[in-house]
Coordinates of C-alpha atoms in Angstrom, one line a residue:
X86 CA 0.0 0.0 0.0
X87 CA 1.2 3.5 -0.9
X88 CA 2.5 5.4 2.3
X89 CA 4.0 8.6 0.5
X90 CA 1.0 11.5 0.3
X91 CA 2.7 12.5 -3.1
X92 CA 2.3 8.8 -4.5
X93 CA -0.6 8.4 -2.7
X94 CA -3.2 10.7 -5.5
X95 CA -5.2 8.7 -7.9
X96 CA -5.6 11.2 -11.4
X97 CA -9.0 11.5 -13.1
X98 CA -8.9 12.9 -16.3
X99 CA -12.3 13.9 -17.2
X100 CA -12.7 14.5 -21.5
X101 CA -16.0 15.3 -23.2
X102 CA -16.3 15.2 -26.8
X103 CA -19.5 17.8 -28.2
X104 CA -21.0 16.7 -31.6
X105 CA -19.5 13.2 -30.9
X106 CA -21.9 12.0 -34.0
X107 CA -19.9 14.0 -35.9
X108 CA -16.6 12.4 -35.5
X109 CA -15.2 11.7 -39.1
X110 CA -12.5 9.5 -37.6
X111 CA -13.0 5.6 -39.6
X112 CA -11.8 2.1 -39.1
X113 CA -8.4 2.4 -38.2
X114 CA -7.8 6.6 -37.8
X115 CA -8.3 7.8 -34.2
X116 CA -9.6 11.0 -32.4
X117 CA -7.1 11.7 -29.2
X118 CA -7.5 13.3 -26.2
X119 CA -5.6 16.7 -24.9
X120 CA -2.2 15.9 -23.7
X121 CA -2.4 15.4 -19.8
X122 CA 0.5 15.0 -17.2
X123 CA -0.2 13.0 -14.2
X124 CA 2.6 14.1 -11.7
X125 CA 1.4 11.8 -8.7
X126 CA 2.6 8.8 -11.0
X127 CA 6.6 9.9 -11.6
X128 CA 6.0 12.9 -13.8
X129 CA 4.3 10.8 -16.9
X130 CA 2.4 12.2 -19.8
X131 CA -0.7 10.6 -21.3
X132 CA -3.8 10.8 -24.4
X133 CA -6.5 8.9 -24.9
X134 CA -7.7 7.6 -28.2
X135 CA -10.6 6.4 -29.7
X136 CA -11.6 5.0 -33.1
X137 CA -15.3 6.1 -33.1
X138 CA -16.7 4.7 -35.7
X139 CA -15.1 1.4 -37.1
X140 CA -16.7 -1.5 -39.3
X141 CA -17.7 -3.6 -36.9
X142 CA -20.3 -1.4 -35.2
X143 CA -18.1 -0.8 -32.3
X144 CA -16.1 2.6 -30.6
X145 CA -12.3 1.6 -29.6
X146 CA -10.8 3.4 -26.4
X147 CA -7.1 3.0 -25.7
X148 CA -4.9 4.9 -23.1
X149 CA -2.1 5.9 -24.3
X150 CA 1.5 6.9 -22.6
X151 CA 3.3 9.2 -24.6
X152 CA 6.9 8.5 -26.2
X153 CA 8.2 11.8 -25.4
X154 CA 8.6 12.1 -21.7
X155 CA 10.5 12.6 -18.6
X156 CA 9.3 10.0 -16.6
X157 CA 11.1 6.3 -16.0
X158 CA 11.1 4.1 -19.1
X159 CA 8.4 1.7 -16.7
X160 CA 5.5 2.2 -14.8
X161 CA 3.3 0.4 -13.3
X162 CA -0.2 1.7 -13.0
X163 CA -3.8 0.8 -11.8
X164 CA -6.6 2.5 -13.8
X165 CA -10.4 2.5 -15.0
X166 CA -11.6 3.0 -18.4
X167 CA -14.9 4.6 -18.7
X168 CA -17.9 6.0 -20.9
X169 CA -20.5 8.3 -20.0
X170 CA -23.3 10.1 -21.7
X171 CA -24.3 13.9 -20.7
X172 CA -26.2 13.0 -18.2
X173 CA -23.4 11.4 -16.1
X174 CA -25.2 8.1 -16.5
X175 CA -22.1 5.1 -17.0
X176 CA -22.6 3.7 -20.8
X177 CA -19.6 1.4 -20.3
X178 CA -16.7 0.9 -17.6
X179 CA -13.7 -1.2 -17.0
X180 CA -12.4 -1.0 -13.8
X181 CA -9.4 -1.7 -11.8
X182 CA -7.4 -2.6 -14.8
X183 CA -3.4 -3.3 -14.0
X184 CA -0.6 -2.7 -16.4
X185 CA 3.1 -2.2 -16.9
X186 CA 3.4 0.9 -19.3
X187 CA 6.5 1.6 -21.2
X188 CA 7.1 4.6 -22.9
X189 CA 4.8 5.1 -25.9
X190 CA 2.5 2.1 -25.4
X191 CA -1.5 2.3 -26.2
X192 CA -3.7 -0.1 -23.8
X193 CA -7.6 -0.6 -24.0
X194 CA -9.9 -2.2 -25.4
X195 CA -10.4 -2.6 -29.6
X196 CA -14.1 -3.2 -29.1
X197 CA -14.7 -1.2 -25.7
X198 CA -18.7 -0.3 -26.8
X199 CA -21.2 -1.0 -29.7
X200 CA -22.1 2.1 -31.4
X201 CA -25.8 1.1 -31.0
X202 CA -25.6 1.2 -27.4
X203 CA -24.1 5.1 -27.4
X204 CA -27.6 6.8 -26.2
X205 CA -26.1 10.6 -25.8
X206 CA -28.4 13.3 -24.9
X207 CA -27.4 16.7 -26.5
X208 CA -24.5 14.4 -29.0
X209 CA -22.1 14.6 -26.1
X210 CA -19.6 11.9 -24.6
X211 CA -17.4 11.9 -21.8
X212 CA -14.7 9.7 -21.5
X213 CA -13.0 9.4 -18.3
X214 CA -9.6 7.6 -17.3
X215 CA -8.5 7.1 -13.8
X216 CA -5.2 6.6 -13.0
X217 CA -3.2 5.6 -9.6
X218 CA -0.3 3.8 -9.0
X219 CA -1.5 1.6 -6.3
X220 CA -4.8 -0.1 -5.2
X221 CA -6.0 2.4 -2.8
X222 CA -5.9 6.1 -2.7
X223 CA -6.6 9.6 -0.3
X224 CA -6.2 12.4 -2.8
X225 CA -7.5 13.3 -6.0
X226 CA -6.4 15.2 -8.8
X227 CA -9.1 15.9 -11.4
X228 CA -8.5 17.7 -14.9
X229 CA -11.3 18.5 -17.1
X230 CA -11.1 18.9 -20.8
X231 CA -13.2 19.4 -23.9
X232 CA -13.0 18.8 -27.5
X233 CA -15.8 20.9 -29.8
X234 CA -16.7 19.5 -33.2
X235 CA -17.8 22.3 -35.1
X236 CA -21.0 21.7 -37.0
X237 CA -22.8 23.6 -39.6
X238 CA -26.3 23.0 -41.3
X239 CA -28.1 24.4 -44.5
X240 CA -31.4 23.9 -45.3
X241 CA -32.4 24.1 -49.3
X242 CA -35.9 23.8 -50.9
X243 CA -36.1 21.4 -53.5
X244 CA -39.5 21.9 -55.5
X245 CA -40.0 19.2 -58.3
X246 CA -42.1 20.6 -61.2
X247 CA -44.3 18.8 -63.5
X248 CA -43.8 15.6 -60.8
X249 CA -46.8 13.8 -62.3
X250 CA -45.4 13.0 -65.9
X251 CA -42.0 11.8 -64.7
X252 CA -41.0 8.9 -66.4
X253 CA -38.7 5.7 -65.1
X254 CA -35.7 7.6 -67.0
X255 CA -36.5 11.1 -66.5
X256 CA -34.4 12.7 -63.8
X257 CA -34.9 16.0 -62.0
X258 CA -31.6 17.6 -60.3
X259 CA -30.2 20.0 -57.8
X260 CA -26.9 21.3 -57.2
X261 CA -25.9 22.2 -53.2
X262 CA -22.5 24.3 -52.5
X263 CA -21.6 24.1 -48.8
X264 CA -19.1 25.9 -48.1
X265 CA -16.9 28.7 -50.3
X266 CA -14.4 26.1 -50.5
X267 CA -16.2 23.9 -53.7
X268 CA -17.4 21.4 -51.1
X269 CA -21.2 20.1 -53.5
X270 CA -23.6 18.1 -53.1
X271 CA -25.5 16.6 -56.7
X272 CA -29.0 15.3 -56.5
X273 CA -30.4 13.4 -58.5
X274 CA -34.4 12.2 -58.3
X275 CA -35.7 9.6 -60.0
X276 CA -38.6 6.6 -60.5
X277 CA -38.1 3.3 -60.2
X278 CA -38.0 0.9 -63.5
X279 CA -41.0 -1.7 -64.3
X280 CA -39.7 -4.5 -62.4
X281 CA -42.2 -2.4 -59.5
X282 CA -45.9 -2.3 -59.3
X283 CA -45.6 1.0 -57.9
X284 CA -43.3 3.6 -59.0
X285 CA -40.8 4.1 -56.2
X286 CA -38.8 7.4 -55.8
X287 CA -35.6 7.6 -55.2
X288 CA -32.7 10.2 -54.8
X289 CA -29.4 9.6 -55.6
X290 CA -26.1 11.8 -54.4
X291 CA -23.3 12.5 -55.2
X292 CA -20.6 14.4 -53.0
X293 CA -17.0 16.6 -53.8
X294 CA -16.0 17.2 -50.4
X295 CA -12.8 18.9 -50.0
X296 CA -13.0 21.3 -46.5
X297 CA -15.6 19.1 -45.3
X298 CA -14.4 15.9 -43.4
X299 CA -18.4 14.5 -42.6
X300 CA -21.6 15.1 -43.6
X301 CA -25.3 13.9 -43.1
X302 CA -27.7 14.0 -45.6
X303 CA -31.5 14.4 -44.8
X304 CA -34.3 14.4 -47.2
X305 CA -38.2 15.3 -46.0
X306 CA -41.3 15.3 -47.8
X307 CA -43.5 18.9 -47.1
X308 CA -46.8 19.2 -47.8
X309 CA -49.2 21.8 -49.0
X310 CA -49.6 22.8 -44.9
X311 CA -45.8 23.1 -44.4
X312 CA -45.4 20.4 -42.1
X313 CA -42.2 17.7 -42.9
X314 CA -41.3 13.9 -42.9
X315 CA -38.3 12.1 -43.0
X316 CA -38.2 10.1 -46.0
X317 CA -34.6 9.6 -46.3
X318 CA -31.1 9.8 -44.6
X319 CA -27.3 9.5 -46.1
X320 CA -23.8 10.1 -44.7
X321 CA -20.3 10.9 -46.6
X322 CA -17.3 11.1 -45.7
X323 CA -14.2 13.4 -46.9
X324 CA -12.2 10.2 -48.7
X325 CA -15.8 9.7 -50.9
X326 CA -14.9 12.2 -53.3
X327 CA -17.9 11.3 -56.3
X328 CA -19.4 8.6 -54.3
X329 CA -22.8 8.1 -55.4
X330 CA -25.5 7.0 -52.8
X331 CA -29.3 5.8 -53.0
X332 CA -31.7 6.5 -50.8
X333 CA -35.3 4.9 -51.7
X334 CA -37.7 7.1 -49.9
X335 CA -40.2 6.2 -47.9
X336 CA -43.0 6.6 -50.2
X337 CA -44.2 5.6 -54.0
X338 CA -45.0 8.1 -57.0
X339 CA -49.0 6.7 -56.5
X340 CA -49.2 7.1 -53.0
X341 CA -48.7 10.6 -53.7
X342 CA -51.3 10.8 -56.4
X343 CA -53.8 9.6 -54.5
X344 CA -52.8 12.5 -51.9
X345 CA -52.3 15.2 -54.8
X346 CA -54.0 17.8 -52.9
X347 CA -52.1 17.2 -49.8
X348 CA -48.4 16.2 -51.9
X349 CA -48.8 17.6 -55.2
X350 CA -50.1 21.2 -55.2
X351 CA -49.8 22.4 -59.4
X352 CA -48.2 19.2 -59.9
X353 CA -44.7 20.1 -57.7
X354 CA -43.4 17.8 -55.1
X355 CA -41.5 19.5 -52.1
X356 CA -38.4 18.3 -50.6
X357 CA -36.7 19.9 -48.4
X358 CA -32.6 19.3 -47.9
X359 CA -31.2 19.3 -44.4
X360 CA -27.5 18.7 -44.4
X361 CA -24.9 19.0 -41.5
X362 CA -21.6 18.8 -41.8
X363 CA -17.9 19.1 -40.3
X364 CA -14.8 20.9 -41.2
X365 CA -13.4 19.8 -38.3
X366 CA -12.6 20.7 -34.5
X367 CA -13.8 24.2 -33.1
X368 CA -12.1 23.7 -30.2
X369 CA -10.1 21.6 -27.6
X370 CA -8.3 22.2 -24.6
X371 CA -7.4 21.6 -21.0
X372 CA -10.7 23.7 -19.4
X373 CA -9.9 23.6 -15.1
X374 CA -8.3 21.2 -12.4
X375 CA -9.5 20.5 -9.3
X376 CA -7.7 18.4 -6.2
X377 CA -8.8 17.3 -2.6
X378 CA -9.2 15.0 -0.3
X379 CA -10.6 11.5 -1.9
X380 CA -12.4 10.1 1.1
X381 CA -14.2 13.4 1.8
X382 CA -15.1 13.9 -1.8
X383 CA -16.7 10.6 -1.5
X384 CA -18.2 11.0 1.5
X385 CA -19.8 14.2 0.3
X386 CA -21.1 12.2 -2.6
X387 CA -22.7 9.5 -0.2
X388 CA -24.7 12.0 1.7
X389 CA -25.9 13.2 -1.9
X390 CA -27.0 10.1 -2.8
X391 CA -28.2 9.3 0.3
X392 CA -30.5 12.8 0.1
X393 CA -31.5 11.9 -3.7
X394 CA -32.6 8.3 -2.7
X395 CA -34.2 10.1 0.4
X396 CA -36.2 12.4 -1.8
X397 CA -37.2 9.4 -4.1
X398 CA -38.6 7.8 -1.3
X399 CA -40.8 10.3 -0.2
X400 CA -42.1 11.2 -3.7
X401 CA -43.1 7.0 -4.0
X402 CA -44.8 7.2 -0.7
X403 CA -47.2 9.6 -2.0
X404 CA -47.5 6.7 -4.5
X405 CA -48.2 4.8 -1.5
X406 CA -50.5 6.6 -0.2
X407 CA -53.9 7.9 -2.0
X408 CA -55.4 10.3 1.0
X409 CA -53.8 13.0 -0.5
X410 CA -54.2 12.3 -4.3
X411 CA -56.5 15.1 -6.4
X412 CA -57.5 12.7 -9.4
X413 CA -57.9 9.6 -11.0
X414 CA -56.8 7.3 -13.9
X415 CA -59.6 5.2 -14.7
X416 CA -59.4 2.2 -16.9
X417 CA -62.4 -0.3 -18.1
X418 CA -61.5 -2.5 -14.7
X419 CA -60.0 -0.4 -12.3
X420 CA -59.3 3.6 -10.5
X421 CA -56.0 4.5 -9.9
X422 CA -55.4 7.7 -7.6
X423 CA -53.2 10.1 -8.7
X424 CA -51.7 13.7 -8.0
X425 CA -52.0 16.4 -10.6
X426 CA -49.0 17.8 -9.7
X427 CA -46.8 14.8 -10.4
X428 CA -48.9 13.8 -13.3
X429 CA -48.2 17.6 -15.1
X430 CA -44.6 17.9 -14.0
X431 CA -44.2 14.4 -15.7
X432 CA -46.3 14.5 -19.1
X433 CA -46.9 17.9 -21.3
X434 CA -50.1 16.0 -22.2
X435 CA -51.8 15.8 -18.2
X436 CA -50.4 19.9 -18.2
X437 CA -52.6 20.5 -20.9
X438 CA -55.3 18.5 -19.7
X439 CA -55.2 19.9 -16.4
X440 CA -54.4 23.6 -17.4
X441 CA -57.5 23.9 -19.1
X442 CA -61.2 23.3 -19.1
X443 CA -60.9 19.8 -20.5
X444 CA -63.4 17.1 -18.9
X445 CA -60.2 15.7 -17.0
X446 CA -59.7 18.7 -15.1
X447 CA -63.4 19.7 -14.4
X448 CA -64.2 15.3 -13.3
X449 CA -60.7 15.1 -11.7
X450 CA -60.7 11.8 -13.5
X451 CA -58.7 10.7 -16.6
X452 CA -60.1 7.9 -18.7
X453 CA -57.7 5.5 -20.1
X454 CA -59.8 2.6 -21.8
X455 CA -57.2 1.7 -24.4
X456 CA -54.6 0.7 -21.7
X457 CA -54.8 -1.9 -19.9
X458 CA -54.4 -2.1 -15.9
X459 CA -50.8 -3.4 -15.8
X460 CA -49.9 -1.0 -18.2
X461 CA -51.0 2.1 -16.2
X462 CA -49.9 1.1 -12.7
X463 CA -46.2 0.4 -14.7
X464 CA -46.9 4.3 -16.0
X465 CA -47.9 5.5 -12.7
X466 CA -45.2 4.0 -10.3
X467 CA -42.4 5.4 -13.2
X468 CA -44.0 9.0 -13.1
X469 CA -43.3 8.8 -9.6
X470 CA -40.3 7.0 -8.8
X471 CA -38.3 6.8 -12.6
X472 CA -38.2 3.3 -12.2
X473 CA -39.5 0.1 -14.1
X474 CA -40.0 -3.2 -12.4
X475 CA -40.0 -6.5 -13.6
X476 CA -40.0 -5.8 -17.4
X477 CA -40.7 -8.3 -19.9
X478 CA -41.1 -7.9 -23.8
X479 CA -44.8 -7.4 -24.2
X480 CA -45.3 -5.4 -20.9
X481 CA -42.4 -3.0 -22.7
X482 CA -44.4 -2.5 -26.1
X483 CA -47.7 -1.4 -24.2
X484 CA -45.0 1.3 -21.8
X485 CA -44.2 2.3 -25.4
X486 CA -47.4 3.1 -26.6
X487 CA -48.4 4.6 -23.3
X488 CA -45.2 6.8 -23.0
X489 CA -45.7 8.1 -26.3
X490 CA -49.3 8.9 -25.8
X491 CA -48.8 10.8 -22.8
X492 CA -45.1 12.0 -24.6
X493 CA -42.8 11.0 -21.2
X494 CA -40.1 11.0 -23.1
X495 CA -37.7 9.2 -20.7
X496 CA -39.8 6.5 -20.2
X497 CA -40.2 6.0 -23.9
X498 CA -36.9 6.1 -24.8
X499 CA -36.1 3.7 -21.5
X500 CA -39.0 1.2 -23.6
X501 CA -36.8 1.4 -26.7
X502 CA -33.9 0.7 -25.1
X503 CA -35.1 -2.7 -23.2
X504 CA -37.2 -3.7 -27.1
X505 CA -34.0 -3.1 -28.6
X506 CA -31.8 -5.3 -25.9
X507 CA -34.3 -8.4 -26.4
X508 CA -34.9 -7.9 -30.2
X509 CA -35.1 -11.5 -32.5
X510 CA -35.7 -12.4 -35.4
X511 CA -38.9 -13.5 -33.8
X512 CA -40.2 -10.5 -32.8
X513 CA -38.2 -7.9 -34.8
X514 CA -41.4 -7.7 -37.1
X515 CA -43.7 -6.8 -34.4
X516 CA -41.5 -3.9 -32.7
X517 CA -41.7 -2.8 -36.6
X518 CA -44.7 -2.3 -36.6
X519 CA -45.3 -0.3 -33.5
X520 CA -42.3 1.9 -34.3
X521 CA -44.2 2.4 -37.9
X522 CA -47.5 3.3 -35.9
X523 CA -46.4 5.7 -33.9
X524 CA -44.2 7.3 -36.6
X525 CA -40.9 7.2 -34.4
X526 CA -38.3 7.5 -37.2
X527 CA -35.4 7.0 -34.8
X528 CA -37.1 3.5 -33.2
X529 CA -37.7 2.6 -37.1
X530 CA -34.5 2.9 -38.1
X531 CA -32.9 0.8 -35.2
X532 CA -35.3 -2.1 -36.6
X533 CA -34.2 -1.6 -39.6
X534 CA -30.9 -2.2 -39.1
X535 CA -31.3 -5.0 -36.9
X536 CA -33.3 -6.5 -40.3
X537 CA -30.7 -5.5 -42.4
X538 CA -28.0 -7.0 -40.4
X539 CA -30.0 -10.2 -39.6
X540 CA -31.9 -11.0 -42.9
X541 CA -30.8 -14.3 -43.0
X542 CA -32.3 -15.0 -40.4
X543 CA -35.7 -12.6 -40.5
X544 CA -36.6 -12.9 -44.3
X545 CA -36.9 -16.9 -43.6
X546 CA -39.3 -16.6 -41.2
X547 CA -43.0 -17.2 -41.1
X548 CA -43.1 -14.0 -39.0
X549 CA -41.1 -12.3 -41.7
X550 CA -43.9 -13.8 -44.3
X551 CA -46.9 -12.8 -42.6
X552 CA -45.5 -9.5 -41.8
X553 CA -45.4 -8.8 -45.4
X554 CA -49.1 -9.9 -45.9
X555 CA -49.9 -7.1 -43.2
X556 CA -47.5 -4.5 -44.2
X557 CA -46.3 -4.7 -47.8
X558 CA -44.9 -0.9 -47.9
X559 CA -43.1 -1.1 -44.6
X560 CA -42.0 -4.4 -45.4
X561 CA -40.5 -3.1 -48.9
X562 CA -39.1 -0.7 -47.2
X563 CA -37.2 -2.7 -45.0
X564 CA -36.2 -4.6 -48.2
X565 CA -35.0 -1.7 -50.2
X566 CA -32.7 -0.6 -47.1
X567 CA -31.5 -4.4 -47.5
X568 CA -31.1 -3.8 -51.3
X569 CA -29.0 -0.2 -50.6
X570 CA -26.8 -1.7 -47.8
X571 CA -25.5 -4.5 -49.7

């Protein structure tokens, strides 16, 4: 055990990444880390490294001792390895890792976290590395420091004239600069050939990106009211100089006719072009440091969580406890009671319900009869406590549709996190389909995927078959991202 109070520090080094989406890093290049010196483990330099966005799906994280140094040719350090998203919450963490570093040596892990498990709130990671040269430790030193991705958007209108007597080799085309330094976008729209009952639409781009090291491509449908839809999505990168894409959107040339007065106003589709794109980093830099005493730091954070758990507990016992509850959920079987104030600071929709001279807030009684009486007491006992209990696959797809009725976004986004940890090729299909109902584009295109990256084993499927029976667009949908994927 360490005696000296120099040797005994352990050395946080705290690094968030803004715009981490954005990284244009690929396979085998790497973003790193600010330089940091940890002078608690014999003067030694260090920089993390990540590889963000490889081929296998998965975000490497390395830590890496630097080459040029003063420090001892050896050390031998203890240290954790860490993700978190914006919200502090732990994404992934290896701790209590033990290594001999020599000078310029990279450790970590080559597949530390699947890219499909990054949920970050506001596109932001923070990456933390602790370091120590023994097992147990008084002080701290903690550095802070922040990389910015710079990120730009334009928006252009893309009006197609004369959209009704397109033919299969007709194409209609748009030009979009960027930036002043010749970085374009070409789009080109056209219909599907013969080989489909229905003329399909699709876009095809082409990119000449010098300045610009990423971009995203977005593509939505307006209609003669102004609002939007998504009907397509494409990245580049900065080595795809005249790389053409395909995107199939999401909807056929009839389906549009038989909407003409909502779609085709004089005969002119509207698209409108979102792109957002990278030139690189804004901004990085050591931001503050902080030291102090470790077992007082973490004493300080006991008594914080022991006040948040505190508060938690007396927010469920009014959960508990209906004397003083103001309203009621009703289903077709049973009355929950509830209180307003919980029910509003929780769900936009009970505000507006209760702000107002709506029935609910006259009765003091909300009836739910599409829901059934698991589903709501699941509801209810999250709103108050931001927990789930005893989750299983169907229970999560009715939380779903509740959460996105009453829009409580974190519980929502907590079902789509669970659907998507117990997704199979069994019931991939049916998580489609209520993604596709409730027109979340996000949920959709996580399905999607998980299709295109299984199809051998979905499309063989009865489930798969009788899907298609039910569903024929969606299903050709999910087909055509097969089709452009591989």
């Amino acid at each position: 055990m360490c005696t000296n109070e120099y040797v005994n520090c352990e050395y946080v080094f705290n690094w968030k990444i803004k715009n981490f989406s954005f990284c244009w890093q690929i396979e085998n290049e790497k973003i790193c880390s600010p330089e940091f010196s940890a002078e608690s483990i014999e003067n030694t330099s260090w920089r993390l490294h990540l590889t963000p966005k490889r081929a296998d799906g998965c975000v490497s994280y390395y830590l890496c001792r630097l080459s040029k140094e003063t420090g001892p040719p050896e050390v031998e350090i203890y240290y954790d390895l860490i993700f978190l998203n914006a919200n502090k919450s732990v994404l992934n963490e290896m701790c209590n890792l033990k290594n001999i570093y020599p000078k310029g040596t990279s450790l970590g892990f080559h597949k530390f976290i699947a890219k499909n498990d990054l949920i970050l709130p506001h596109d932001t990671l923070t990456v933390r590395c602790k370091l120590r040269s023994c097992e147990k430790t008084t002080n701290v030193v903690e550095q802070f420091a922040r990389t910015v991705i710079r990120v730009d958007q334009k928006s252009v209108d893309w009006n197609i004239s004369e959209f009704r007597k397109m033919k299969p080799d007709e194409k209609k085309s748009i030009s979009i600069k960027l930036t002043s330094a010749e970085d374009l976008l070409s789009l080109d729209l056209f219909l599907s050939a013969g080989e489909y009952t229905e003329k399909i639409v699709f876009v095809s781009i082409s990119s000449s990106l010098k300045s610009i090291k990423f971009v995203t491509v977005k593509l939505l449908l307006k209609d003669t009211e102004g609002n939007t839809v998504e009907c397509g999505q494409k990245e580049f990168y900065s080595g795809e100089v005249e790389i053409f894409k395909i995107i199939p959107l999401t909807f056929a040339k009839n389906k549009l006719l038989r909407r003409k007065d909502l779609y085709l106003k004089d005969d002119q589709l509207s698209l409108c072009c979102e792109t957002a794109f990278t030139t690189g980093i804004a901004f990085e830099g050591i931001e503050r440091t902080i030291s102090g005493n470790f077992n007082k730091r973490d004493e300080d954070n006991k008594i914080l969580q022991k006040n948040i758990l505190s508060l938690k507990d007396d927010v469920k016992s009014l959960y508990n406890d209906p004397a003083l509850s103001d309203t009621r959920l009703c289903t077709e079987t049973k009355s929950y009671p509830a209180h307003i104030a919980i029910l509003c600071a929780r769900s936009p929709v009970f505000k507006a319900m209760f702000s107002s001279d709506m029935k609910e807030s006259i009765r003091r009684k909300v009836d739910i009869l599409d829901l059934n009486d698991d589903t709501v007491q699941r509801m209810l006992l999250y709103m108050y406590t931001d927990t789930l209990e005893n989750l299983q696959w169907e229970s999560a797809l009715s939380l779903y549709k509740a959460a996105d009725k009453y829009n409580i976004v974190s519980l929502r986004n907590q079902c789509v996190s669970f659907i998507e940890r117990h997704l199979s090729p069994i019931n991939v299909c049916e998580a489609l389909e209520l993604a596709d109902r409730h027109q979340d584009e996000d949920f959709k295109n996580i399905l999607q995927n998980y299709i295109v990256n299984n199809q051998g084993e979905v499309l063989d499927l009865k489930e798969w078959k009788l899907f298609v029976r039910s569903n024929s667009e969606l299903a050709a949908e999910s087909l055509l991202k097969i089709c452009m994927e591989y």
